[in-house]
PDB file of C-alpha atoms in Angstrom:
ATOM      1  CA  MET A 537     109.123 124.425  62.277  1.00  0.00           C
ATOM      2  CA  ARG A 538     110.663 124.736  65.720  1.00  0.00           C
ATOM      3  CA  ILE A 539     110.764 121.530  67.775  1.00  0.00           C
ATOM      4  CA  THR A 540     110.932 121.685  71.568  1.00  0.00           C
ATOM      5  CA  ILE A 541     112.294 118.722  73.482  1.00  0.00           C
ATOM      6  CA  ILE A 542     110.872 118.089  76.934  1.00  0.00           C
ATOM      7  CA  TRP A 543     113.211 116.794  79.603  1.00  0.00           C
ATOM      8  CA  VAL A 544     111.757 113.785  81.393  1.00  0.00           C
ATOM      9  CA  PRO A 545     113.234 113.267  84.881  1.00  0.00           C
ATOM     10  CA  GLU A 546     114.727 109.832  85.416  1.00  0.00           C
ATOM     11  CA  TYR A 547     112.957 109.517  88.737  1.00  0.00           C
ATOM     12  CA  ALA A 548     109.641 109.982  86.925  1.00  0.00           C
ATOM     13  CA  ALA A 549     110.553 107.221  84.518  1.00  0.00           C
ATOM     14  CA  ARG A 550     111.333 104.937  87.456  1.00  0.00           C
ATOM     15  CA  ARG A 551     108.000 105.767  89.051  1.00  0.00           C
ATOM     16  CA  ARG A 552     106.205 105.012  85.803  1.00  0.00           C
ATOM     17  CA  ARG A 553     107.811 101.560  85.808  1.00  0.00           C
ATOM     18  CA  LYS A 554     106.606 101.087  89.388  1.00  0.00           C
ATOM     19  CA  GLY A 555     103.082 102.007  88.323  1.00  0.00           C
ATOM     20  CA  LEU A 556     102.873 105.181  90.419  1.00  0.00           C
ATOM     21  CA  PHE A 557     101.564 107.338  87.609  1.00  0.00           C
ATOM     22  CA  GLN A 558      98.196 106.361  86.234  1.00  0.00           C
ATOM     23  CA  PRO A 559      98.345 104.726  82.785  1.00  0.00           C
ATOM     24  CA  ARG A 560      97.401 107.008  79.916  1.00  0.00           C
ATOM     25  CA  SER A 561      97.231 106.724  76.170  1.00  0.00           C
ATOM     26  CA  PHE A 562     100.416 107.777  74.378  1.00  0.00           C
ATOM     27  CA  ARG A 563      98.942 111.141  73.443  1.00  0.00           C
ATOM     28  CA  THR A 564      98.197 113.038  76.649  1.00  0.00           C
ATOM     29  CA  VAL A 565      97.095 116.333  75.139  1.00  0.00           C
ATOM     30  CA  PRO A 566      94.334 117.343  75.427  1.00  0.00           C
ATOM     31  CA  TYR A 567      93.987 116.576  79.111  1.00  0.00           C
ATOM     32  CA  THR A 568      90.475 115.887  80.353  1.00  0.00           C
ATOM     33  CA  LEU A 569      88.551 116.453  83.560  1.00  0.00           C
ATOM     34  CA  PRO A 570      88.354 113.150  85.471  1.00  0.00           C
ATOM     35  CA  ALA A 571      84.940 112.062  86.642  1.00  0.00           C
ATOM     36  CA  LEU A 572      84.369 112.137  90.375  1.00  0.00           C
ATOM     37  CA  PRO A 573      84.262 108.643  91.905  1.00  0.00           C
ATOM     38  CA  TYR A 574      81.144 109.655  93.895  1.00  0.00           C
ATOM     39  CA  ALA A 575      78.199 112.057  93.665  1.00  0.00           C
ATOM     40  CA  PHE A 576      78.578 115.748  94.469  1.00  0.00           C
ATOM     41  CA  ASP A 577      76.598 115.284  97.692  1.00  0.00           C
ATOM     42  CA  ALA A 578      78.344 112.067  98.764  1.00  0.00           C
ATOM     43  CA  LEU A 579      80.721 113.796 101.173  1.00  0.00           C
ATOM     44  CA  GLU A 580      77.948 115.614 103.065  1.00  0.00           C
ATOM     45  CA  PRO A 581      77.819 116.870 105.742  1.00  0.00           C
ATOM     46  CA  HIS A 582      81.587 117.262 105.839  1.00  0.00           C
ATOM     47  CA  ILE A 583      82.015 118.820 102.391  1.00  0.00           C
ATOM     48  CA  ASP A 584      78.859 120.243 100.849  1.00  0.00           C
ATOM     49  CA  ALA A 585      77.466 119.399  97.419  1.00  0.00           C
ATOM     50  CA  GLN A 586      77.534 122.958  96.069  1.00  0.00           C
ATOM     51  CA  THR A 587      81.209 123.333  96.889  1.00  0.00           C
ATOM     52  CA  MET A 588      82.014 119.984  95.306  1.00  0.00           C
ATOM     53  CA  GLU A 589      80.127 120.809  92.106  1.00  0.00           C
ATOM     54  CA  ILE A 590      81.720 124.237  91.673  1.00  0.00           C
ATOM     55  CA  HIS A 591      85.157 123.016  92.718  1.00  0.00           C
ATOM     56  CA  HIS A 592      85.145 120.091  90.295  1.00  0.00           C
ATOM     57  CA  SER A 593      83.173 121.333  87.293  1.00  0.00           C
ATOM     58  CA  LYS A 594      84.343 124.963  87.359  1.00  0.00           C
ATOM     59  CA  HIS A 595      87.712 125.327  89.105  1.00  0.00           C
ATOM     60  CA  HIS A 596      89.285 122.021  88.052  1.00  0.00           C
ATOM     61  CA  GLN A 597      87.825 122.300  84.547  1.00  0.00           C
ATOM     62  CA  THR A 598      89.428 125.725  84.186  1.00  0.00           C
ATOM     63  CA  TYR A 599      92.849 124.321  85.055  1.00  0.00           C
ATOM     64  CA  VAL A 600      92.370 121.631  82.401  1.00  0.00           C
ATOM     65  CA  ASN A 601      91.238 124.148  79.784  1.00  0.00           C
ATOM     66  CA  ASN A 602      94.114 126.519  80.493  1.00  0.00           C
ATOM     67  CA  LEU A 603      96.682 123.718  80.442  1.00  0.00           C
ATOM     68  CA  ASN A 604      95.442 122.457  77.085  1.00  0.00           C
ATOM     69  CA  ALA A 605      95.505 125.980  75.671  1.00  0.00           C
ATOM     70  CA  ALA A 606      99.088 126.498  76.862  1.00  0.00           C
ATOM     71  CA  LEU A 607     100.279 123.233  75.305  1.00  0.00           C
ATOM     72  CA  LYS A 608      98.406 123.555  72.015  1.00  0.00           C
ATOM     73  CA  ASP A 609     100.662 122.993  68.988  1.00  0.00           C
ATOM     74  CA  THR A 610     103.610 121.919  71.144  1.00  0.00           C
ATOM     75  CA  PRO A 611     105.081 118.396  71.076  1.00  0.00           C
ATOM     76  CA  HIS A 612     103.969 117.185  74.478  1.00  0.00           C
ATOM     77  CA  GLU A 613     102.761 113.665  73.775  1.00  0.00           C
ATOM     78  CA  GLY A 614     103.552 110.777  76.083  1.00  0.00           C
ATOM     79  CA  LEU A 615     103.705 112.491  79.469  1.00  0.00           C
ATOM     80  CA  SER A 616     101.188 112.186  82.252  1.00  0.00           C
ATOM     81  CA  VAL A 617     100.433 115.485  83.946  1.00  0.00           C
ATOM     82  CA  GLU A 618     102.490 114.318  86.947  1.00  0.00           C
ATOM     83  CA  GLU A 619     105.534 113.748  84.769  1.00  0.00           C
ATOM     84  CA  LEU A 620     104.942 117.069  83.023  1.00  0.00           C
ATOM     85  CA  ILE A 621     104.941 119.090  86.235  1.00  0.00           C
ATOM     86  CA  ALA A 622     107.880 117.151  87.668  1.00  0.00           C
ATOM     87  CA  GLY A 623     110.029 118.646  84.919  1.00  0.00           C
ATOM     88  CA  VAL A 624     108.407 122.087  84.867  1.00  0.00           C
ATOM     89  CA  GLU A 625     111.678 123.938  85.506  1.00  0.00           C
ATOM     90  CA  LYS A 626     113.159 122.358  82.373  1.00  0.00           C
ATOM     91  CA  LEU A 627     110.310 123.454  80.107  1.00  0.00           C
ATOM     92  CA  PRO A 628     110.671 126.436  77.739  1.00  0.00           C
ATOM     93  CA  GLU A 629     110.332 129.634  79.757  1.00  0.00           C
ATOM     94  CA  ALA A 630     107.038 130.616  78.130  1.00  0.00           C
ATOM     95  CA  LEU A 631     105.445 127.373  79.344  1.00  0.00           C
ATOM     96  CA  ARG A 632     106.762 127.262  82.892  1.00  0.00           C
ATOM     97  CA  ALA A 633     104.182 129.480  84.598  1.00  0.00           C
ATOM     98  CA  PRO A 634     101.152 128.081  82.721  1.00  0.00           C
ATOM     99  CA  VAL A 635     102.223 124.500  83.423  1.00  0.00           C
ATOM    100  CA  ARG A 636     103.190 125.241  87.020  1.00  0.00           C
ATOM    101  CA  ASN A 637      99.825 126.856  87.763  1.00  0.00           C
ATOM    102  CA  ASN A 638      97.432 124.868  85.598  1.00  0.00           C
ATOM    103  CA  GLY A 639      99.304 121.582  85.349  1.00  0.00           C
ATOM    104  CA  GLY A 640      99.795 121.750  89.097  1.00  0.00           C
ATOM    105  CA  GLY A 641      96.106 122.488  89.579  1.00  0.00           C
ATOM    106  CA  HIS A 642      95.110 119.572  87.366  1.00  0.00           C
ATOM    107  CA  ALA A 643      97.462 117.093  89.056  1.00  0.00           C
ATOM    108  CA  ASN A 644      96.689 118.257  92.589  1.00  0.00           C
ATOM    109  CA  HIS A 645      92.934 118.062  92.146  1.00  0.00           C
ATOM    110  CA  GLY A 646      93.184 114.735  90.352  1.00  0.00           C
ATOM    111  CA  LEU A 647      94.783 113.338  93.502  1.00  0.00           C
ATOM    112  CA  PHE A 648      92.444 115.208  95.852  1.00  0.00           C
ATOM    113  CA  TRP A 649      89.227 113.680  94.507  1.00  0.00           C
ATOM    114  CA  THR A 650      90.549 110.133  94.771  1.00  0.00           C
ATOM    115  CA  VAL A 651      91.815 110.371  98.345  1.00  0.00           C
ATOM    116  CA  MET A 652      88.310 111.129  99.607  1.00  0.00           C
ATOM    117  CA  ALA A 653      85.315 108.830  99.958  1.00  0.00           C
ATOM    118  CA  PRO A 654      81.927 109.064 101.682  1.00  0.00           C
ATOM    119  CA  ALA A 655      82.095 108.617 105.440  1.00  0.00           C
ATOM    120  CA  GLY A 656      81.381 105.005 106.324  1.00  0.00           C
ATOM    121  CA  GLN A 657      81.906 103.920 102.713  1.00  0.00           C
ATOM    122  CA  GLY A 658      85.682 103.975 102.685  1.00  0.00           C
ATOM    123  CA  GLY A 659      86.050 107.474 104.088  1.00  0.00           C
ATOM    124  CA  GLY A 660      87.287 108.256 107.576  1.00  0.00           C
ATOM    125  CA  GLY A 661      88.731 105.995 110.212  1.00  0.00           C
ATOM    126  CA  ALA A 662      92.447 105.325 110.338  1.00  0.00           C
ATOM    127  CA  PRO A 663      95.039 103.732 108.056  1.00  0.00           C
ATOM    128  CA  THR A 664      95.961 100.086 108.422  1.00  0.00           C
ATOM    129  CA  GLY A 665      98.692  97.732 107.271  1.00  0.00           C
ATOM    130  CA  ALA A 666     102.007  98.953 105.917  1.00  0.00           C
ATOM    131  CA  LEU A 667     100.890 102.576 105.771  1.00  0.00           C
ATOM    132  CA  ALA A 668      99.878 102.567 109.434  1.00  0.00           C
ATOM    133  CA  LYS A 669     103.228 101.049 110.379  1.00  0.00           C
ATOM    134  CA  ALA A 670     105.076 103.696 108.368  1.00  0.00           C
ATOM    135  CA  ILE A 671     103.090 106.474 110.029  1.00  0.00           C
ATOM    136  CA  ASP A 672     104.026 105.033 113.414  1.00  0.00           C
ATOM    137  CA  THR A 673     107.710 104.706 112.502  1.00  0.00           C
ATOM    138  CA  ASP A 674     108.250 107.887 110.496  1.00  0.00           C
ATOM    139  CA  LEU A 675     105.785 110.313 112.073  1.00  0.00           C
ATOM    140  CA  GLY A 676     105.289 109.058 115.631  1.00  0.00           C
ATOM    141  CA  GLY A 677     101.814 107.602 115.228  1.00  0.00           C
ATOM    142  CA  PHE A 678      98.447 108.550 113.761  1.00  0.00           C
ATOM    143  CA  ASP A 679      97.689 111.263 116.311  1.00  0.00           C
ATOM    144  CA  ALA A 680     101.091 112.857 115.722  1.00  0.00           C
ATOM    145  CA  PHE A 681     100.503 112.691 111.971  1.00  0.00           C
ATOM    146  CA  LYS A 682      97.136 114.435 112.314  1.00  0.00           C
ATOM    147  CA  GLU A 683      98.691 117.135 114.465  1.00  0.00           C
ATOM    148  CA  ALA A 684     101.468 117.760 111.927  1.00  0.00           C
ATOM    149  CA  PHE A 685      99.129 117.617 108.925  1.00  0.00           C
ATOM    150  CA  THR A 686      96.632 119.961 110.575  1.00  0.00           C
ATOM    151  CA  LYS A 687      99.433 122.405 111.368  1.00  0.00           C
ATOM    152  CA  ALA A 688     100.674 122.286 107.765  1.00  0.00           C
ATOM    153  CA  ALA A 689      97.171 123.062 106.506  1.00  0.00           C
ATOM    154  CA  LEU A 690      96.479 125.786 109.077  1.00  0.00           C
ATOM    155  CA  THR A 691      99.773 127.621 108.723  1.00  0.00           C
ATOM    156  CA  ARG A 692      99.820 127.689 104.913  1.00  0.00           C
ATOM    157  CA  PHE A 693      99.308 131.430 104.423  1.00  0.00           C
ATOM    158  CA  GLY A 694      96.864 132.269 101.669  1.00  0.00           C
ATOM    159  CA  SER A 695      96.191 129.538  99.132  1.00  0.00           C
ATOM    160  CA  GLY A 696      97.871 126.158  98.890  1.00  0.00           C
ATOM    161  CA  TRP A 697      97.927 122.535  99.938  1.00  0.00           C
ATOM    162  CA  ALA A 698      98.916 120.270 102.826  1.00  0.00           C
ATOM    163  CA  TRP A 699     100.551 116.981 101.859  1.00  0.00           C
ATOM    164  CA  LEU A 700     101.513 113.579 103.158  1.00  0.00           C
ATOM    165  CA  SER A 701     104.371 112.551 100.885  1.00  0.00           C
ATOM    166  CA  VAL A 702     106.896 109.801 100.374  1.00  0.00           C
ATOM    167  CA  ALA A 703     110.465 111.118 100.360  1.00  0.00           C
ATOM    168  CA  LYS A 704     113.239 109.777  98.167  1.00  0.00           C
ATOM    169  CA  ASP A 705     114.438 107.543 101.019  1.00  0.00           C
ATOM    170  CA  GLY A 706     110.981 105.971 101.286  1.00  0.00           C
ATOM    171  CA  LYS A 707     110.058 107.703 104.530  1.00  0.00           C
ATOM    172  CA  LEU A 708     106.860 109.653 105.036  1.00  0.00           C
ATOM    173  CA  ALA A 709     106.904 113.439 105.333  1.00  0.00           C
ATOM    174  CA  VAL A 710     104.279 116.095 106.050  1.00  0.00           C
ATOM    175  CA  GLU A 711     104.696 119.315 104.075  1.00  0.00           C
ATOM    176  CA  SER A 712     102.769 122.122 102.417  1.00  0.00           C
ATOM    177  CA  SER A 713     102.997 124.076  99.188  1.00  0.00           C
ATOM    178  CA  GLY A 714     101.702 127.424  97.974  1.00  0.00           C
ATOM    179  CA  ASN A 715      99.133 128.011  95.249  1.00  0.00           C
ATOM    180  CA  GLN A 716      99.091 124.981  92.904  1.00  0.00           C
ATOM    181  CA  ASP A 717     102.677 123.898  93.483  1.00  0.00           C
ATOM    182  CA  SER A 718     103.261 120.199  94.039  1.00  0.00           C
ATOM    183  CA  PRO A 719     106.004 118.333  95.886  1.00  0.00           C
ATOM    184  CA  LEU A 720     106.621 116.620  92.534  1.00  0.00           C
ATOM    185  CA  MET A 721     108.008 119.823  91.007  1.00  0.00           C
ATOM    186  CA  LEU A 722     111.782 119.465  90.988  1.00  0.00           C
ATOM    187  CA  GLY A 723     113.471 122.782  91.735  1.00  0.00           C
ATOM    188  CA  ILE A 724     110.251 124.148  93.251  1.00  0.00           C
ATOM    189  CA  GLY A 725     108.933 121.421  95.547  1.00  0.00           C
ATOM    190  CA  SER A 726     110.708 118.843  97.647  1.00  0.00           C
ATOM    191  CA  GLY A 727     110.773 116.203  94.918  1.00  0.00           C
ATOM    192  CA  ASN A 728     108.717 113.938  97.169  1.00  0.00           C
ATOM    193  CA  THR A 729     105.741 111.925  95.934  1.00  0.00           C
ATOM    194  CA  PRO A 730     102.403 113.111  97.381  1.00  0.00           C
ATOM    195  CA  ILE A 731      99.982 110.404  98.490  1.00  0.00           C
ATOM    196  CA  LEU A 732      97.455 112.543 100.405  1.00  0.00           C
ATOM    197  CA  GLY A 733      96.592 116.170  99.763  1.00  0.00           C
ATOM    198  CA  LEU A 734      94.236 118.722 101.281  1.00  0.00           C
ATOM    199  CA  ASP A 735      93.232 121.793  99.289  1.00  0.00           C
ATOM    200  CA  VAL A 736      93.211 124.885 101.517  1.00  0.00           C
ATOM    201  CA  TRP A 737      92.312 127.400  98.833  1.00  0.00           C
ATOM    202  CA  GLU A 738      89.232 129.277 100.061  1.00  0.00           C
ATOM    203  CA  HIS A 739      87.160 127.986  97.143  1.00  0.00           C
ATOM    204  CA  ALA A 740      87.523 124.491  98.651  1.00  0.00           C
ATOM    205  CA  TYR A 741      85.591 125.362 101.811  1.00  0.00           C
ATOM    206  CA  TYR A 742      84.290 128.937 101.963  1.00  0.00           C
ATOM    207  CA  LEU A 743      80.650 128.289 101.013  1.00  0.00           C
ATOM    208  CA  LYS A 744      80.207 126.035 104.049  1.00  0.00           C
ATOM    209  CA  TYR A 745      82.896 127.071 106.497  1.00  0.00           C
ATOM    210  CA  GLN A 746      83.551 130.716 105.539  1.00  0.00           C
ATOM    211  CA  ASN A 747      86.739 131.751 107.362  1.00  0.00           C
ATOM    212  CA  ARG A 748      86.705 128.716 109.676  1.00  0.00           C
ATOM    213  CA  ARG A 749      89.529 126.773 108.068  1.00  0.00           C
ATOM    214  CA  PRO A 750      90.176 124.712 111.238  1.00  0.00           C
ATOM    215  CA  GLU A 751      86.648 123.251 111.030  1.00  0.00           C
ATOM    216  CA  TYR A 752      87.148 122.322 107.375  1.00  0.00           C
ATOM    217  CA  ILE A 753      90.425 120.585 108.161  1.00  0.00           C
ATOM    218  CA  ALA A 754      88.839 118.642 111.024  1.00  0.00           C
ATOM    219  CA  ALA A 755      85.964 117.605 108.751  1.00  0.00           C
ATOM    220  CA  PHE A 756      88.376 116.357 106.084  1.00  0.00           C
ATOM    221  CA  TYR A 757      89.560 113.494 108.289  1.00  0.00           C
ATOM    222  CA  ASN A 758      86.025 112.064 108.157  1.00  0.00           C
ATOM    223  CA  VAL A 759      86.279 111.515 104.400  1.00  0.00           C
ATOM    224  CA  VAL A 760      89.915 110.488 103.863  1.00  0.00           C
ATOM    225  CA  ASN A 761      90.045 107.344 101.727  1.00  0.00           C
ATOM    226  CA  TRP A 762      92.857 105.545 103.518  1.00  0.00           C
ATOM    227  CA  ALA A 763      92.696 102.558 101.177  1.00  0.00           C
ATOM    228  CA  GLU A 764      93.582 104.825  98.246  1.00  0.00           C
ATOM    229  CA  VAL A 765      96.315 106.551 100.244  1.00  0.00           C
ATOM    230  CA  ALA A 766      97.733 103.119 101.094  1.00  0.00           C
ATOM    231  CA  ARG A 767      97.639 102.133  97.423  1.00  0.00           C
ATOM    232  CA  ARG A 768      99.595 105.249  96.530  1.00  0.00           C
ATOM    233  CA  TYR A 769     102.054 104.583  99.341  1.00  0.00           C
ATOM    234  CA  ALA A 770     102.675 101.062  98.056  1.00  0.00           C
ATOM    235  CA  ALA A 771     103.192 102.356  94.513  1.00  0.00           C
ATOM    236  CA  ALA A 772     105.611 105.055  95.674  1.00  0.00           C
ATOM    237  CA  THR A 773     107.688 102.636  97.734  1.00  0.00           C
ATOM    238  CA  GLY A 774     107.535  99.684  95.376  1.00  0.00           C
ATOM    239  CA  GLY A 775     105.529  97.716  97.904  1.00  0.00           C
TER     240      GLY A 775
END
């Protein structure tokens, strides 16, 4: 029987010790679809219930199913999906594309659901505390951040994501990625740690906003869960 060894990046191991990656049981295959932390209609009127239901139960579920199928009968115990995609370029060639696309989709959406909350119930407003100070210092203030993040989301041609990430030096960065790529993917992405992501695939907004991506992006700010983003920032920086 052929045994394949997966390379685990040292930086991922350090982040696990910091508690950045969510705790999992030792065996991480099969992966499962995480439950939404709110009802499908909870983000109305900013993101509609039908989009949320299809996006979560159909699109995200498909990424999970495809990832599990790709990893079936391979020795991939012990890695969270974030750690798996971080080392995607070191995987056997036959697994790289399936993990990049479907592992990326699973990880990206897993973050996406948690960084949103119903408006007035944790969603919207502005960051506070250490995260707010970092946005002021690293990005020139909240308004400057929103301008840069909006531009990243608007100018991502085709499908992809806009990100607020923590760089290796601990500073914040705004970036974007194509398709289901993640900043976590060494050799593909920046190697930064994403703490806020916005899905700009058309399936994320087309039922409500059609081709009006700018309106969708503007609406997103009304449901950003800044407390969760701050928690992720603290984990990424060891705060």
